[in-house]
């Protein structure tokens, strides 16, 4: 047998071994302690299964989007110092204009309002 066949047979055998071990070994019984949320040793004060507000996730996505601006604009001073071309400046301006337009659009639609009056 060649090495490829041996490797595939060994990988298949290990996969089957792990599959059978995962079926046979774990305990199928869960107690109340294991199902309760962990809050530093105290019993929970409320139900932790309550879903978050969609506004929270929306603000988080907006933060990530504007935070990426920093990651995209950080290398440009180095690019400008190494080249006399206007391409880095043009690319930076395109990113800044796109982010400014999106910020103005979100501001106009009220997406940045956290509390509803």
XYZ file of N, CA, C and O in Angstrom:
468
model
N 0.843 -1.187 0.000
C 0.000 0.000 0.000
C 0.883 1.242 0.000
O 1.917 1.275 0.654
N 0.406 2.240 -0.695
C 1.192 3.468 -0.722
C 0.829 4.358 0.476
O -0.076 4.064 1.251
N 1.538 5.431 0.611
C 1.372 6.278 1.799
C 0.036 7.012 1.812
O -0.522 7.253 2.876
N -0.503 7.360 0.633
C -1.785 8.047 0.591
C -2.906 7.141 1.097
O -3.743 7.551 1.900
N -2.905 5.900 0.671
C -3.919 4.950 1.116
C -3.796 4.705 2.615
O -4.799 4.668 3.334
N -2.588 4.554 3.103
C -2.360 4.341 4.530
C -2.835 5.538 5.340
O -3.489 5.380 6.374
N -2.537 6.723 4.852
C -2.951 7.935 5.560
C -4.476 8.049 5.601
O -5.054 8.378 6.646
N -5.137 7.774 4.478
C -6.597 7.836 4.446
C -7.228 6.784 5.355
O -8.225 7.059 6.042
N -6.674 5.586 5.382
C -7.199 4.542 6.269
C -7.008 4.914 7.739
O -7.912 4.725 8.565
N -5.863 5.463 8.070
C -5.609 5.882 9.458
C -6.534 7.034 9.853
O -7.074 7.058 10.968
N -6.733 7.999 8.957
C -7.625 9.121 9.253
C -9.056 8.638 9.445
O -9.763 9.080 10.355
N -9.497 7.713 8.609
C -10.840 7.157 8.751
C -10.991 6.378 10.049
O -12.015 6.464 10.726
N -9.968 5.607 10.413
C -10.021 4.839 11.659
C -10.066 5.759 12.869
O -10.831 5.530 13.816
N -9.269 6.820 12.855
C -9.278 7.769 13.980
C -10.619 8.486 14.060
O -11.163 8.690 15.149
N -11.190 8.848 12.904
C -12.493 9.512 12.900
C -13.568 8.600 13.474
O -14.412 9.030 14.271
N -13.557 7.332 13.087
C -14.539 6.384 13.634
C -14.326 6.160 15.129
O -15.295 6.052 15.891
N -13.081 6.103 15.554
C -12.781 5.935 16.973
C -13.304 7.119 17.792
O -13.930 6.940 18.837
N -13.088 8.323 17.300
C -13.575 9.511 17.997
C -15.106 9.547 17.993
O -15.730 9.912 18.994
N -15.732 9.146 16.885
C -17.185 9.117 16.812
C -17.765 8.143 17.838
O -18.687 8.489 18.578
N -17.226 6.939 17.903
C -17.732 5.964 18.868
C -17.445 6.377 20.306
O -18.262 6.163 21.199
N -16.306 7.002 20.540
C -15.991 7.476 21.891
C -16.941 8.589 22.314
O -17.360 8.644 23.470
N -17.312 9.471 21.393
C -18.232 10.547 21.749
C -19.639 10.028 22.011
O -20.394 10.622 22.766
N -19.987 8.903 21.409
C -21.304 8.323 21.661
C -21.318 7.575 22.989
O -22.271 7.666 23.762
N -20.254 6.854 23.299
C -20.237 5.991 24.474
C -19.842 6.695 25.771
O -20.352 6.369 26.835
N -18.937 7.652 25.715
C -18.361 8.208 26.933
C -19.172 9.277 27.658
O -19.243 9.248 28.878
N -19.786 10.248 26.996
C -20.378 11.351 27.768
C -21.622 10.940 28.533
O -22.333 10.018 28.161
N -21.830 11.653 29.596
C -23.025 11.421 30.404
C -24.212 12.084 29.724
O -24.146 13.231 29.316
N -25.295 11.391 29.646
C -26.488 11.925 28.989
C -27.379 12.665 29.983
O -28.414 13.192 29.606
N -27.016 12.682 31.246
C -27.861 13.277 32.262
C -27.345 14.671 32.628
O -26.181 14.847 32.915
N -28.226 15.646 32.601
C -27.869 17.003 32.997
C -28.630 17.353 34.267
O -29.811 17.061 34.386
N -27.946 17.961 35.200
C -28.619 18.377 36.424
C -28.911 19.878 36.358
O -28.507 20.581 35.439
N -29.601 20.388 37.356
C -30.000 21.791 37.390
C -28.786 22.720 37.461
O -28.792 23.794 36.889
N -27.733 22.298 38.140
C -26.524 23.116 38.245
C -25.873 23.317 36.876
O -25.391 24.395 36.564
N -25.863 22.264 36.077
C -25.220 22.351 34.779
C -26.034 23.185 33.793
O -25.486 23.831 32.910
N -27.344 23.181 33.937
C -28.196 23.917 33.019
C -28.355 25.383 33.393
O -28.814 26.181 32.590
N -27.997 25.769 34.613
C -28.180 27.159 35.037
C -27.007 28.012 34.561
O -25.884 27.546 34.447
N -27.263 29.290 34.273
C -26.165 30.166 33.856
C -25.246 30.476 35.024
O -25.670 30.532 36.176
N -23.979 30.690 34.710
C -22.982 30.953 35.744
C -22.895 32.442 36.018
O -22.693 33.229 35.109
N -23.066 32.826 37.260
C -22.928 34.228 37.662
C -22.083 34.302 38.923
O -22.545 34.664 39.992
N -20.833 33.932 38.811
C -19.853 34.058 39.900
C -20.293 33.357 41.178
O -20.087 33.865 42.285
N -20.942 32.238 41.064
C -21.318 31.475 42.236
C -22.640 31.864 42.847
O -23.134 31.198 43.749
N -23.251 32.942 42.394
C -24.551 33.363 42.911
C -25.648 32.775 42.052
O -25.471 32.516 40.869
N -26.798 32.589 42.633
C -27.920 32.129 41.824
C -28.389 33.282 40.944
O -28.347 34.441 41.343
N -28.801 32.994 39.718
C -29.158 34.053 38.789
C -30.360 34.858 39.268
O -31.276 34.327 39.877
N -30.331 36.155 38.993
C -31.415 37.037 39.415
C -32.537 37.087 38.399
O -33.644 37.485 38.715
N -32.257 36.731 37.158
C -33.294 36.757 36.131
C -33.017 35.645 35.125
O -31.978 35.001 35.156
N -33.948 35.466 34.220
C -33.795 34.459 33.185
C -32.757 34.930 32.182
O -32.884 35.986 31.586
N -31.707 34.155 31.980
C -30.633 34.558 31.086
C -30.937 34.213 29.630
O -30.151 34.495 28.756
N -32.047 33.604 29.365
C -32.406 33.223 28.002
C -33.181 34.333 27.284
O -33.653 34.149 26.191
N -33.312 35.495 27.903
C -34.012 36.606 27.277
C -33.144 37.132 26.135
O -31.967 37.408 26.326
N -33.691 37.291 24.940
C -32.872 37.752 23.811
C -32.482 39.218 23.966
O -33.186 40.011 24.574
N -31.336 39.560 23.382
C -30.884 40.947 23.378
C -31.746 41.767 22.437
O -32.363 41.253 21.522
N -31.725 43.044 22.664
C -32.394 43.955 21.754
C -31.620 43.995 20.443
O -30.393 43.985 20.428
N -32.343 44.067 19.347
C -31.696 44.131 18.047
C -30.932 45.435 17.898
O -29.955 45.506 17.156
N -31.331 46.459 18.635
C -30.620 47.739 18.594
C -29.183 47.573 19.092
O -28.268 48.213 18.589
N -28.981 46.719 20.096
C -27.640 46.470 20.612
C -26.735 45.906 19.525
O -25.606 46.359 19.333
N -27.226 44.918 18.794
C -26.433 44.319 17.731
C -26.208 45.309 16.595
O -25.151 45.326 15.974
N -27.187 46.146 16.321
C -27.062 47.135 15.257
C -25.968 48.149 15.588
O -25.129 48.460 14.746
N -25.960 48.628 16.822
C -24.917 49.567 17.241
C -23.549 48.873 17.231
O -22.541 49.475 16.846
N -23.496 47.608 17.612
C -22.224 46.875 17.595
C -21.685 46.739 16.174
O -20.487 46.919 15.933
N -22.554 46.450 15.217
C -22.125 46.339 13.825
C -21.652 47.691 13.303
O -20.648 47.781 12.580
N -22.347 48.757 13.684
C -21.910 50.094 13.270
C -20.540 50.421 13.850
O -19.687 51.005 13.175
N -20.321 50.046 15.105
C -19.021 50.285 15.716
C -17.920 49.534 14.976
O -16.850 50.081 14.692
N -18.173 48.285 14.640
C -17.172 47.492 13.926
C -16.896 48.097 12.550
O -15.743 48.171 12.112
N -17.954 48.558 11.881
C -17.769 49.138 10.555
C -16.894 50.387 10.619
O -15.959 50.547 9.834
N -17.155 51.260 11.582
C -16.354 52.475 11.665
C -14.989 52.209 12.300
O -14.047 52.970 12.096
N -14.882 51.137 13.042
C -13.588 50.778 13.605
C -12.657 50.241 12.521
O -11.437 50.395 12.609
N -13.222 49.620 11.507
C -12.404 49.136 10.395
C -11.770 50.284 9.631
O -10.755 50.101 8.960
N -12.357 51.453 9.736
C -11.769 52.621 9.078
C -10.341 52.837 9.572
O -9.443 53.131 8.788
N -10.137 52.679 10.843
C -8.798 52.858 11.404
C -7.837 51.827 10.825
O -6.715 52.155 10.428
N -8.286 50.585 10.744
C -7.416 49.531 10.216
C -7.093 49.757 8.739
O -6.010 49.419 8.274
N -8.034 50.345 8.000
C -7.781 50.589 6.583
C -6.942 51.837 6.344
O -6.204 51.916 5.366
N -7.064 52.812 7.229
C -6.343 54.064 7.013
C -4.969 54.102 7.684
O -4.178 55.001 7.396
N -4.667 53.178 8.561
C -3.377 53.189 9.254
C -2.178 53.036 8.308
O -1.174 53.714 8.486
N -2.208 52.174 7.299
C -1.016 52.016 6.453
C -0.781 53.158 5.462
O 0.275 53.212 4.850
N -1.723 54.091 5.317
C -1.562 55.100 4.289
C -0.425 56.093 4.514
O 0.209 56.512 3.554
N -0.114 56.509 5.706
C 1.069 57.383 5.825
C 2.351 56.715 5.341
O 3.192 57.363 4.717
N 2.476 55.417 5.587
C 3.651 54.693 5.092
C 3.620 54.604 3.566
O 4.646 54.779 2.911
N 2.447 54.379 3.011
C 2.331 54.303 1.555
C 2.619 55.657 0.920
O 3.213 55.734 -0.154
N 2.209 56.719 1.583
C 2.459 58.052 1.036
C 3.938 58.422 1.104
O 4.439 59.125 0.233
N 4.621 57.958 2.131
C 6.036 58.307 2.253
C 6.901 57.529 1.265
O 7.983 57.978 0.919
N 6.427 56.395 0.804
C 7.214 55.580 -0.113
C 6.887 55.823 -1.576
O 7.521 55.258 -2.455
N 5.855 56.603 -1.854
C 5.487 56.780 -3.247
C 5.004 58.202 -3.474
O 4.485 58.860 -2.589
N 5.196 58.649 -4.685
C 4.724 59.974 -5.061
C 3.406 59.897 -5.817
O 2.863 60.915 -6.224
N 2.891 58.696 -6.002
C 1.647 58.518 -6.748
C 0.459 59.016 -5.940
O 0.491 59.074 -4.707
N -0.577 59.353 -6.625
C -1.788 59.844 -5.952
C -2.760 58.723 -5.642
O -3.828 58.981 -5.087
N -2.422 57.512 -5.977
C -3.335 56.387 -5.735
C -3.652 56.184 -4.253
O -4.817 55.995 -3.912
N -2.680 56.201 -3.339
C -3.029 56.043 -1.917
C -3.952 57.148 -1.405
O -4.872 56.887 -0.639
N -3.741 58.380 -1.861
C -4.596 59.486 -1.435
C -6.007 59.295 -1.970
O -6.992 59.499 -1.252
N -6.117 58.866 -3.209
C -7.431 58.633 -3.811
C -8.175 57.523 -3.086
O -9.372 57.655 -2.797
N -7.496 56.454 -2.768
C -8.137 55.341 -2.060
C -8.576 55.765 -0.670
O -9.674 55.408 -0.214
N -7.758 56.529 0.023
C -8.132 57.012 1.354
C -9.331 57.934 1.275
O -10.242 57.855 2.108
N -9.358 58.799 0.287
C -10.501 59.703 0.136
C -11.784 58.944 -0.192
O -12.861 59.295 0.291
N -11.690 57.897 -0.992
C -12.871 57.089 -1.311
C -13.424 56.442 -0.046
O -14.638 56.448 0.191
N -12.548 55.892 0.790
C -12.996 55.264 2.041
C -13.614 56.301 2.969
O -14.686 56.079 3.546
N -12.983 57.443 3.114
C -13.499 58.478 4.014
C -14.834 59.023 3.508
O -15.767 59.228 4.299
N -14.969 59.223 2.202
C -16.239 59.717 1.646
C -17.341 58.679 1.837
O -18.464 59.017 2.223
N -17.045 57.414 1.588
C -18.057 56.362 1.768
C -18.501 56.271 3.219
O -19.704 56.150 3.506
N -17.571 56.358 4.150
C -17.930 56.304 5.560
C -18.692 57.558 5.993
O -19.611 57.474 6.820
N -18.346 58.707 5.448
C -19.061 59.930 5.792
C -20.496 59.878 5.271
O -21.436 60.247 5.994
N -20.678 59.396 4.063
C -22.035 59.266 3.514
C -22.847 58.281 4.334
O -24.013 58.538 4.656
N -22.255 57.161 4.720
C -22.999 56.183 5.527
C -23.320 56.737 6.910
O -24.404 56.492 7.443
N -22.405 57.508 7.497
C -22.677 58.116 8.787
C -23.826 59.116 8.688
O -24.730 59.133 9.539
N -23.827 59.938 7.659
C -24.911 60.913 7.479
C -26.244 60.209 7.230
O -27.290 60.638 7.739
N -26.223 59.129 6.476
C -27.446 58.370 6.217
C -27.986 57.744 7.501
O -29.191 57.785 7.770
N -27.105 57.178 8.314
C -27.536 56.579 9.582
C -28.036 57.648 10.549
O -28.983 57.419 11.306
N -27.410 58.799 10.533
C -27.850 59.891 11.385
C -29.233 60.382 10.954
O -30.100 60.649 11.779
N -29.453 60.498 9.642
C -30.736 60.979 9.127
C -31.869 59.997 9.404
O -33.011 60.408 9.655
N -31.586 58.694 9.366
C -32.632 57.699 9.605
C -32.868 57.436 11.083
O -33.800 56.727 11.444
N -32.023 57.999 11.955
C -32.195 57.800 13.390
C -31.595 56.514 13.909
O -31.942 56.060 14.998
N -30.720 55.890 13.142
C -30.128 54.624 13.559
C -29.176 54.786 14.733
O -28.903 53.829 15.450
N -28.676 55.991 14.950
C -27.720 56.213 16.035
C -28.394 56.591 17.348
O -27.708 56.767 18.349
N -29.702 56.716 17.344
C -30.429 57.032 18.569
C -30.563 55.767 19.415
O -31.212 54.812 19.002
N -29.918 55.748 20.565
C -29.972 54.574 21.406
C -31.287 54.495 22.174
O -31.959 53.490 22.185
N -31.652 55.571 22.838
C -32.895 55.589 23.604
C -34.021 56.111 22.715
O -33.862 57.089 21.993
N -35.165 55.460 22.807
C -36.304 55.919 22.029
C -37.176 56.776 22.917
O -37.537 56.398 24.031
N -37.521 57.950 22.419
C -38.287 58.897 23.220
C -39.754 58.746 23.029
O -40.278 58.418 22.060
